[in-house]
Amino acid sequence: MEHAFTTAFNRIIEDKERYVADYEPVIASLTDNATLEAEAVALRERLDELYTLMKNCIEEQARRGGDSKLTERHAQLTGRNEAAKSRLGEISAEMERRAVKRTRILAFLTDLREQDTMVTDSAP
């Protein structure tokens, strides 16, 4: 088993530039945040809208007194606001996870580029 691993790894080292070049588009695909960034922008805009609607609802409640429809409306807006904030947190976490993944893959590829010597089987 160790010999098979050593042989496979040495094949990669022999052709490392091709492997590195082949991985560059894969890395870009795995770590692309464009869709997530667009969703985050839309969510931030939605959160701003919800904040304004919630503020208006509170001001209207202050003018009218205890209107149950306004209380219900405020609760609905608060729920939507919390859901949007939660999703924004998920997006941020996923973007961070992708950034870490990118850093790790690039570090591996840098190590691979710098590996000039073949790996040899070790004696048991």
mmCIF file with all atom_site columns, N, CA and C in Angstrom, residues 42-100:
data_model
loop_
_atom_site.group_PDB
_atom_site.id
_atom_site.type_symbol
_atom_site.label_atom_id
_atom_site.label_alt_id
_atom_site.label_comp_id
_atom_site.label_asym_id
_atom_site.label_entity_id
_atom_site.label_seq_id
_atom_site.pdbx_PDB_ins_code
_atom_site.Cartn_x
_atom_site.Cartn_y
_atom_site.Cartn_z
_atom_site.occupancy
_atom_site.B_iso_or_equiv
_atom_site.pdbx_formal_charge
_atom_site.auth_seq_id
_atom_site.auth_comp_id
_atom_site.auth_asym_id
_atom_site.auth_atom_id
_atom_site.pdbx_PDB_model_num
ATOM 1   N N  . ALA A 1 42  ? -28.574 41.676 -1.808 1.00 0.00 ? 42  ALA A N  1
ATOM 2   C CA . ALA A 1 42  ? -30.039 41.733 -1.836 1.00 0.00 ? 42  ALA A CA 1
ATOM 3   C C  . ALA A 1 42  ? -30.621 41.612 -0.428 1.00 0.00 ? 42  ALA A C  1
ATOM 4   N N  . LEU A 1 43  ? -30.051 40.745 0.383  1.00 0.00 ? 43  LEU A N  1
ATOM 5   C CA . LEU A 1 43  ? -30.534 40.594 1.760  1.00 0.00 ? 43  LEU A CA 1
ATOM 6   C C  . LEU A 1 43  ? -30.303 41.852 2.580  1.00 0.00 ? 43  LEU A C  1
ATOM 7   N N  . ARG A 1 44  ? -29.160 42.490 2.408  1.00 0.00 ? 44  ARG A N  1
ATOM 8   C CA . ARG A 1 44  ? -28.893 43.731 3.157  1.00 0.00 ? 44  ARG A CA 1
ATOM 9   C C  . ARG A 1 44  ? -29.899 44.817 2.769  1.00 0.00 ? 44  ARG A C  1
ATOM 10  N N  . GLU A 1 45  ? -30.213 44.876 1.474  1.00 0.00 ? 45  GLU A N  1
ATOM 11  C CA . GLU A 1 45  ? -31.224 45.843 1.029  1.00 0.00 ? 45  GLU A CA 1
ATOM 12  C C  . GLU A 1 45  ? -32.577 45.504 1.639  1.00 0.00 ? 45  GLU A C  1
ATOM 13  N N  . ARG A 1 46  ? -32.913 44.227 1.671  1.00 0.00 ? 46  ARG A N  1
ATOM 14  C CA . ARG A 1 46  ? -34.183 43.784 2.250  1.00 0.00 ? 46  ARG A CA 1
ATOM 15  C C  . ARG A 1 46  ? -34.216 44.093 3.744  1.00 0.00 ? 46  ARG A C  1
ATOM 16  N N  . LEU A 1 47  ? -33.094 43.902 4.425  1.00 0.00 ? 47  LEU A N  1
ATOM 17  C CA . LEU A 1 47  ? -33.037 44.227 5.851  1.00 0.00 ? 47  LEU A CA 1
ATOM 18  C C  . LEU A 1 47  ? -33.256 45.718 6.086  1.00 0.00 ? 47  LEU A C  1
ATOM 19  N N  . ASP A 1 48  ? -32.709 46.557 5.215  1.00 0.00 ? 48  ASP A N  1
ATOM 20  C CA . ASP A 1 48  ? -32.936 48.000 5.332  1.00 0.00 ? 48  ASP A CA 1
ATOM 21  C C  . ASP A 1 48  ? -34.420 48.327 5.152  1.00 0.00 ? 48  ASP A C  1
ATOM 22  N N  . GLU A 1 49  ? -35.050 47.679 4.167  1.00 0.00 ? 49  GLU A N  1
ATOM 23  C CA . GLU A 1 49  ? -36.479 47.889 3.937  1.00 0.00 ? 49  GLU A CA 1
ATOM 24  C C  . GLU A 1 49  ? -37.294 47.432 5.145  1.00 0.00 ? 49  GLU A C  1
ATOM 25  N N  . LEU A 1 50  ? -36.968 46.261 5.656  1.00 0.00 ? 50  LEU A N  1
ATOM 26  C CA . LEU A 1 50  ? -37.692 45.738 6.810  1.00 0.00 ? 50  LEU A CA 1
ATOM 27  C C  . LEU A 1 50  ? -37.531 46.630 8.030  1.00 0.00 ? 50  LEU A C  1
ATOM 28  N N  . TYR A 1 51  ? -36.311 47.149 8.210  1.00 0.00 ? 51  TYR A N  1
ATOM 29  C CA . TYR A 1 51  ? -36.083 48.062 9.338  1.00 0.00 ? 51  TYR A CA 1
ATOM 30  C C  . TYR A 1 51  ? -36.990 49.282 9.222  1.00 0.00 ? 51  TYR A C  1
ATOM 31  N N  . THR A 1 52  ? -37.074 49.833 8.022  1.00 0.00 ? 52  THR A N  1
ATOM 32  C CA . THR A 1 52  ? -37.923 51.009 7.813  1.00 0.00 ? 52  THR A CA 1
ATOM 33  C C  . THR A 1 52  ? -39.389 50.665 8.064  1.00 0.00 ? 52  THR A C  1
ATOM 34  N N  . LEU A 1 53  ? -39.833 49.522 7.555  1.00 0.00 ? 53  LEU A N  1
ATOM 35  C CA . LEU A 1 53  ? -41.218 49.100 7.773  1.00 0.00 ? 53  LEU A CA 1
ATOM 36  C C  . LEU A 1 53  ? -41.504 48.866 9.254  1.00 0.00 ? 53  LEU A C  1
ATOM 37  N N  . MET A 1 54  ? -40.565 48.248 9.970  1.00 0.00 ? 54  MET A N  1
ATOM 38  C CA . MET A 1 54  ? -40.739 48.011 11.402 1.00 0.00 ? 54  MET A CA 1
ATOM 39  C C  . MET A 1 54  ? -40.793 49.336 12.168 1.00 0.00 ? 54  MET A C  1
ATOM 40  N N  . LYS A 1 55  ? -39.923 50.242 11.800 1.00 0.00 ? 55  LYS A N  1
ATOM 41  C CA . LYS A 1 55  ? -39.890 51.561 12.455 1.00 0.00 ? 55  LYS A CA 1
ATOM 42  C C  . LYS A 1 55  ? -41.209 52.291 12.217 1.00 0.00 ? 55  LYS A C  1
ATOM 43  N N  . ASN A 1 56  ? -41.689 52.254 10.984 1.00 0.00 ? 56  ASN A N  1
ATOM 44  C CA . ASN A 1 56  ? -42.965 52.904 10.677 1.00 0.00 ? 56  ASN A CA 1
ATOM 45  C C  . ASN A 1 56  ? -44.110 52.263 11.457 1.00 0.00 ? 56  ASN A C  1
ATOM 46  N N  . CYS A 1 57  ? -44.070 50.958 11.586 1.00 0.00 ? 57  CYS A N  1
ATOM 47  C CA . CYS A 1 57  ? -45.098 50.232 12.321 1.00 0.00 ? 57  CYS A CA 1
ATOM 48  C C  . CYS A 1 57  ? -45.097 50.645 13.796 1.00 0.00 ? 57  CYS A C  1
ATOM 49  N N  . ILE A 1 58  ? -43.925 50.753 14.377 1.00 0.00 ? 58  ILE A N  1
ATOM 50  C CA . ILE A 1 58  ? -43.799 51.164 15.780 1.00 0.00 ? 58  ILE A CA 1
ATOM 51  C C  . ILE A 1 58  ? -44.317 52.594 15.963 1.00 0.00 ? 58  ILE A C  1
ATOM 52  N N  . GLU A 1 59  ? -43.955 53.476 15.043 1.00 0.00 ? 59  GLU A N  1
ATOM 53  C CA . GLU A 1 59  ? -44.421 54.872 15.125 1.00 0.00 ? 59  GLU A CA 1
ATOM 54  C C  . GLU A 1 59  ? -45.941 54.951 14.997 1.00 0.00 ? 59  GLU A C  1
ATOM 55  N N  . GLU A 1 60  ? -46.494 54.134 14.096 1.00 0.00 ? 60  GLU A N  1
ATOM 56  C CA . GLU A 1 60  ? -47.947 54.108 13.922 1.00 0.00 ? 60  GLU A CA 1
ATOM 57  C C  . GLU A 1 60  ? -48.631 53.571 15.175 1.00 0.00 ? 60  GLU A C  1
ATOM 58  N N  . GLN A 1 61  ? -48.036 52.539 15.797 1.00 0.00 ? 61  GLN A N  1
ATOM 59  C CA . GLN A 1 61  ? -48.585 52.001 17.049 1.00 0.00 ? 61  GLN A CA 1
ATOM 60  C C  . GLN A 1 61  ? -48.571 53.067 18.142 1.00 0.00 ? 61  GLN A C  1
ATOM 61  N N  . ALA A 1 62  ? -47.515 53.879 18.164 1.00 0.00 ? 62  ALA A N  1
ATOM 62  C CA . ALA A 1 62  ? -47.414 54.928 19.184 1.00 0.00 ? 62  ALA A CA 1
ATOM 63  C C  . ALA A 1 62  ? -48.511 55.979 18.975 1.00 0.00 ? 62  ALA A C  1
ATOM 64  N N  . ARG A 1 63  ? -48.835 56.269 17.722 1.00 0.00 ? 63  ARG A N  1
ATOM 65  C CA . ARG A 1 63  ? -49.877 57.260 17.432 1.00 0.00 ? 63  ARG A CA 1
ATOM 66  C C  . ARG A 1 63  ? -51.277 56.709 17.719 1.00 0.00 ? 63  ARG A C  1
ATOM 67  N N  . ARG A 1 64  ? -51.516 55.463 17.351 1.00 0.00 ? 64  ARG A N  1
ATOM 68  C CA . ARG A 1 64  ? -52.843 54.870 17.446 1.00 0.00 ? 64  ARG A CA 1
ATOM 69  C C  . ARG A 1 64  ? -53.115 54.180 18.780 1.00 0.00 ? 64  ARG A C  1
ATOM 70  N N  . GLY A 1 65  ? -52.091 53.786 19.436 1.00 0.00 ? 65  GLY A N  1
ATOM 71  C CA . GLY A 1 65  ? -52.306 53.002 20.651 1.00 0.00 ? 65  GLY A CA 1
ATOM 72  C C  . GLY A 1 65  ? -52.195 51.518 20.323 1.00 0.00 ? 65  GLY A C  1
ATOM 73  N N  . GLY A 1 66  ? -52.763 50.682 21.119 1.00 0.00 ? 66  GLY A N  1
ATOM 74  C CA . GLY A 1 66  ? -52.627 49.228 20.987 1.00 0.00 ? 66  GLY A CA 1
ATOM 75  C C  . GLY A 1 66  ? -53.490 48.626 19.904 1.00 0.00 ? 66  GLY A C  1
ATOM 76  N N  . ASP A 1 67  ? -53.171 48.827 18.674 1.00 0.00 ? 67  ASP A N  1
ATOM 77  C CA . ASP A 1 67  ? -53.910 48.244 17.548 1.00 0.00 ? 67  ASP A CA 1
ATOM 78  C C  . ASP A 1 67  ? -53.387 46.828 17.298 1.00 0.00 ? 67  ASP A C  1
ATOM 79  N N  . SER A 1 68  ? -54.278 45.843 17.415 1.00 0.00 ? 68  SER A N  1
ATOM 80  C CA . SER A 1 68  ? -53.838 44.446 17.278 1.00 0.00 ? 68  SER A CA 1
ATOM 81  C C  . SER A 1 68  ? -53.335 44.134 15.874 1.00 0.00 ? 68  SER A C  1
ATOM 82  N N  . LYS A 1 69  ? -53.881 44.777 14.853 1.00 0.00 ? 69  LYS A N  1
ATOM 83  C CA . LYS A 1 69  ? -53.395 44.551 13.484 1.00 0.00 ? 69  LYS A CA 1
ATOM 84  C C  . LYS A 1 69  ? -51.963 45.058 13.331 1.00 0.00 ? 69  LYS A C  1
ATOM 85  N N  . LEU A 1 70  ? -51.662 46.180 13.945 1.00 0.00 ? 70  LEU A N  1
ATOM 86  C CA . LEU A 1 70  ? -50.296 46.702 13.892 1.00 0.00 ? 70  LEU A CA 1
ATOM 87  C C  . LEU A 1 70  ? -49.343 45.810 14.676 1.00 0.00 ? 70  LEU A C  1
ATOM 88  N N  . THR A 1 71  ? -49.819 45.290 15.794 1.00 0.00 ? 71  THR A N  1
ATOM 89  C CA . THR A 1 71  ? -48.994 44.374 16.586 1.00 0.00 ? 71  THR A CA 1
ATOM 90  C C  . THR A 1 71  ? -48.689 43.119 15.775 1.00 0.00 ? 71  THR A C  1
ATOM 91  N N  . GLU A 1 72  ? -49.699 42.596 15.103 1.00 0.00 ? 72  GLU A N  1
ATOM 92  C CA . GLU A 1 72  ? -49.508 41.412 14.255 1.00 0.00 ? 72  GLU A CA 1
ATOM 93  C C  . GLU A 1 72  ? -48.568 41.733 13.096 1.00 0.00 ? 72  GLU A C  1
ATOM 94  N N  . ARG A 1 73  ? -48.753 42.865 12.484 1.00 0.00 ? 73  ARG A N  1
ATOM 95  C CA . ARG A 1 73  ? -47.885 43.288 11.364 1.00 0.00 ? 73  ARG A CA 1
ATOM 96  C C  . ARG A 1 73  ? -46.438 43.400 11.835 1.00 0.00 ? 73  ARG A C  1
ATOM 97  N N  . HIS A 1 74  ? -46.231 43.994 13.003 1.00 0.00 ? 74  HIS A N  1
ATOM 98  C CA . HIS A 1 74  ? -44.877 44.148 13.541 1.00 0.00 ? 74  HIS A CA 1
ATOM 99  C C  . HIS A 1 74  ? -44.242 42.782 13.796 1.00 0.00 ? 74  HIS A C  1
ATOM 100 N N  . ALA A 1 75  ? -45.020 41.846 14.309 1.00 0.00 ? 75  ALA A N  1
ATOM 101 C CA . ALA A 1 75  ? -44.512 40.492 14.574 1.00 0.00 ? 75  ALA A CA 1
ATOM 102 C C  . ALA A 1 75  ? -44.109 39.804 13.266 1.00 0.00 ? 75  ALA A C  1
ATOM 103 N N  . GLN A 1 76  ? -44.906 39.989 12.231 1.00 0.00 ? 76  GLN A N  1
ATOM 104 C CA . GLN A 1 76  ? -44.570 39.418 10.924 1.00 0.00 ? 76  GLN A CA 1
ATOM 105 C C  . GLN A 1 76  ? -43.274 40.020 10.381 1.00 0.00 ? 76  GLN A C  1
ATOM 106 N N  . LEU A 1 77  ? -43.162 41.319 10.472 1.00 0.00 ? 77  LEU A N  1
ATOM 107 C CA . LEU A 1 77  ? -41.954 41.996 9.992  1.00 0.00 ? 77  LEU A CA 1
ATOM 108 C C  . LEU A 1 77  ? -40.727 41.546 10.780 1.00 0.00 ? 77  LEU A C  1
ATOM 109 N N  . THR A 1 78  ? -40.897 41.392 12.084 1.00 0.00 ? 78  THR A N  1
ATOM 110 C CA . THR A 1 78  ? -39.793 40.941 12.930 1.00 0.00 ? 78  THR A CA 1
ATOM 111 C C  . THR A 1 78  ? -39.354 39.533 12.532 1.00 0.00 ? 78  THR A C  1
ATOM 112 N N  . GLY A 1 79  ? -40.304 38.661 12.255 1.00 0.00 ? 79  GLY A N  1
ATOM 113 C CA . GLY A 1 79  ? -39.973 37.306 11.811 1.00 0.00 ? 79  GLY A CA 1
ATOM 114 C C  . GLY A 1 79  ? -39.221 37.303 10.490 1.00 0.00 ? 79  GLY A C  1
ATOM 115 N N  . ARG A 1 80  ? -39.674 38.108 9.564  1.00 0.00 ? 80  ARG A N  1
ATOM 116 C CA . ARG A 1 80  ? -38.981 38.202 8.272  1.00 0.00 ? 80  ARG A CA 1
ATOM 117 C C  . ARG A 1 80  ? -37.588 38.787 8.439  1.00 0.00 ? 80  ARG A C  1
ATOM 118 N N  . ASN A 1 81  ? -37.472 39.757 9.344  1.00 0.00 ? 81  ASN A N  1
ATOM 119 C CA . ASN A 1 81  ? -36.167 40.368 9.613  1.00 0.00 ? 81  ASN A CA 1
ATOM 120 C C  . ASN A 1 81  ? -35.204 39.337 10.197 1.00 0.00 ? 81  ASN A C  1
ATOM 121 N N  . GLU A 1 82  ? -35.679 38.552 11.150 1.00 0.00 ? 82  GLU A N  1
ATOM 122 C CA . GLU A 1 82  ? -34.829 37.526 11.770 1.00 0.00 ? 82  GLU A CA 1
ATOM 123 C C  . GLU A 1 82  ? -34.412 36.454 10.757 1.00 0.00 ? 82  GLU A C  1
ATOM 124 N N  . ALA A 1 83  ? -35.344 36.073 9.873  1.00 0.00 ? 83  ALA A N  1
ATOM 125 C CA . ALA A 1 83  ? -35.026 35.077 8.844  1.00 0.00 ? 83  ALA A CA 1
ATOM 126 C C  . ALA A 1 83  ? -33.966 35.614 7.887  1.00 0.00 ? 83  ALA A C  1
ATOM 127 N N  . ALA A 1 84  ? -34.087 36.870 7.510  1.00 0.00 ? 84  ALA A N  1
ATOM 128 C CA . ALA A 1 84  ? -33.105 37.477 6.602  1.00 0.00 ? 84  ALA A CA 1
ATOM 129 C C  . ALA A 1 84  ? -31.737 37.583 7.280  1.00 0.00 ? 84  ALA A C  1
ATOM 130 N N  . LYS A 1 85  ? -31.716 37.967 8.555  1.00 0.00 ? 85  LYS A N  1
ATOM 131 C CA . LYS A 1 85  ? -30.449 38.042 9.284  1.00 0.00 ? 85  LYS A CA 1
ATOM 132 C C  . LYS A 1 85  ? -29.808 36.665 9.417  1.00 0.00 ? 85  LYS A C  1
ATOM 133 N N  . SER A 1 86  ? -30.628 35.665 9.667  1.00 0.00 ? 86  SER A N  1
ATOM 134 C CA . SER A 1 86  ? -30.116 34.299 9.783  1.00 0.00 ? 86  SER A CA 1
ATOM 135 C C  . SER A 1 86  ? -29.491 33.842 8.463  1.00 0.00 ? 86  SER A C  1
ATOM 136 N N  . ARG A 1 87  ? -30.185 34.087 7.372  1.00 0.00 ? 87  ARG A N  1
ATOM 137 C CA . ARG A 1 87  ? -29.651 33.696 6.057  1.00 0.00 ? 87  ARG A CA 1
ATOM 138 C C  . ARG A 1 87  ? -28.375 34.461 5.754  1.00 0.00 ? 87  ARG A C  1
ATOM 139 N N  . LEU A 1 88  ? -28.312 35.714 6.109  1.00 0.00 ? 88  LEU A N  1
ATOM 140 C CA . LEU A 1 88  ? -27.097 36.502 5.893  1.00 0.00 ? 88  LEU A CA 1
ATOM 141 C C  . LEU A 1 88  ? -25.934 35.912 6.689  1.00 0.00 ? 88  LEU A C  1
ATOM 142 N N  . GLY A 1 89  ? -26.197 35.448 7.885  1.00 0.00 ? 89  GLY A N  1
ATOM 143 C CA . GLY A 1 89  ? -25.174 34.775 8.686  1.00 0.00 ? 89  GLY A CA 1
ATOM 144 C C  . GLY A 1 89  ? -24.699 33.492 8.025  1.00 0.00 ? 89  GLY A C  1
ATOM 145 N N  . GLU A 1 90  ? -25.634 32.723 7.470  1.00 0.00 ? 90  GLU A N  1
ATOM 146 C CA . GLU A 1 90  ? -25.274 31.495 6.758  1.00 0.00 ? 90  GLU A CA 1
ATOM 147 C C  . GLU A 1 90  ? -24.396 31.799 5.551  1.00 0.00 ? 90  GLU A C  1
ATOM 148 N N  . ILE A 1 91  ? -24.742 32.844 4.832  1.00 0.00 ? 91  ILE A N  1
ATOM 149 C CA . ILE A 1 91  ? -23.960 33.242 3.659  1.00 0.00 ? 91  ILE A CA 1
ATOM 150 C C  . ILE A 1 91  ? -22.555 33.641 4.080  1.00 0.00 ? 91  ILE A C  1
ATOM 151 N N  . SER A 1 92  ? -22.441 34.428 5.119  1.00 0.00 ? 92  SER A N  1
ATOM 152 C CA . SER A 1 92  ? -21.124 34.852 5.612  1.00 0.00 ? 92  SER A CA 1
ATOM 153 C C  . SER A 1 92  ? -20.281 33.654 6.013  1.00 0.00 ? 92  SER A C  1
ATOM 154 N N  . ALA A 1 93  ? -20.897 32.700 6.692  1.00 0.00 ? 93  ALA A N  1
ATOM 155 C CA . ALA A 1 93  ? -20.174 31.494 7.111  1.00 0.00 ? 93  ALA A CA 1
ATOM 156 C C  . ALA A 1 93  ? -19.711 30.683 5.903  1.00 0.00 ? 93  ALA A C  1
ATOM 157 N N  . GLU A 1 94  ? -20.557 30.555 4.902  1.00 0.00 ? 94  GLU A N  1
ATOM 158 C CA . GLU A 1 94  ? -20.190 29.809 3.698  1.00 0.00 ? 94  GLU A CA 1
ATOM 159 C C  . GLU A 1 94  ? -19.069 30.515 2.940  1.00 0.00 ? 94  GLU A C  1
ATOM 160 N N  . MET A 1 95  ? -19.125 31.826 2.870  1.00 0.00 ? 95  MET A N  1
ATOM 161 C CA . MET A 1 95  ? -18.060 32.574 2.195  1.00 0.00 ? 95  MET A CA 1
ATOM 162 C C  . MET A 1 95  ? -16.731 32.401 2.936  1.00 0.00 ? 95  MET A C  1
ATOM 163 N N  . GLU A 1 96  ? -16.780 32.406 4.242  1.00 0.00 ? 96  GLU A N  1
ATOM 164 C CA . GLU A 1 96  ? -15.577 32.187 5.044  1.00 0.00 ? 96  GLU A CA 1
ATOM 165 C C  . GLU A 1 96  ? -15.044 30.775 4.837  1.00 0.00 ? 96  GLU A C  1
ATOM 166 N N  . ARG A 1 97  ? -15.943 29.795 4.818  1.00 0.00 ? 97  ARG A N  1
ATOM 167 C CA . ARG A 1 97  ? -15.543 28.405 4.588  1.00 0.00 ? 97  ARG A CA 1
ATOM 168 C C  . ARG A 1 97  ? -14.863 28.256 3.228  1.00 0.00 ? 97  ARG A C  1
ATOM 169 N N  . ARG A 1 98  ? -15.404 28.912 2.229  1.00 0.00 ? 98  ARG A N  1
ATOM 170 C CA . ARG A 1 98  ? -14.802 28.857 0.893  1.00 0.00 ? 98  ARG A CA 1
ATOM 171 C C  . ARG A 1 98  ? -13.444 29.546 0.859  1.00 0.00 ? 98  ARG A C  1
ATOM 172 N N  . ALA A 1 99  ? -13.307 30.634 1.585  1.00 0.00 ? 99  ALA A N  1
ATOM 173 C CA . ALA A 1 99  ? -12.017 31.333 1.638  1.00 0.00 ? 99  ALA A CA 1
ATOM 174 C C  . ALA A 1 99  ? -10.955 30.455 2.289  1.00 0.00 ? 99  ALA A C  1
ATOM 175 N N  . VAL A 1 100 ? -11.334 29.773 3.362  1.00 0.00 ? 100 VAL A N  1
ATOM 176 C CA . VAL A 1 100 ? -10.402 28.862 4.037  1.00 0.00 ? 100 VAL A CA 1
ATOM 177 C C  . VAL A 1 100 ? -10.032 27.711 3.105  1.00 0.00 ? 100 VAL A C  1
#
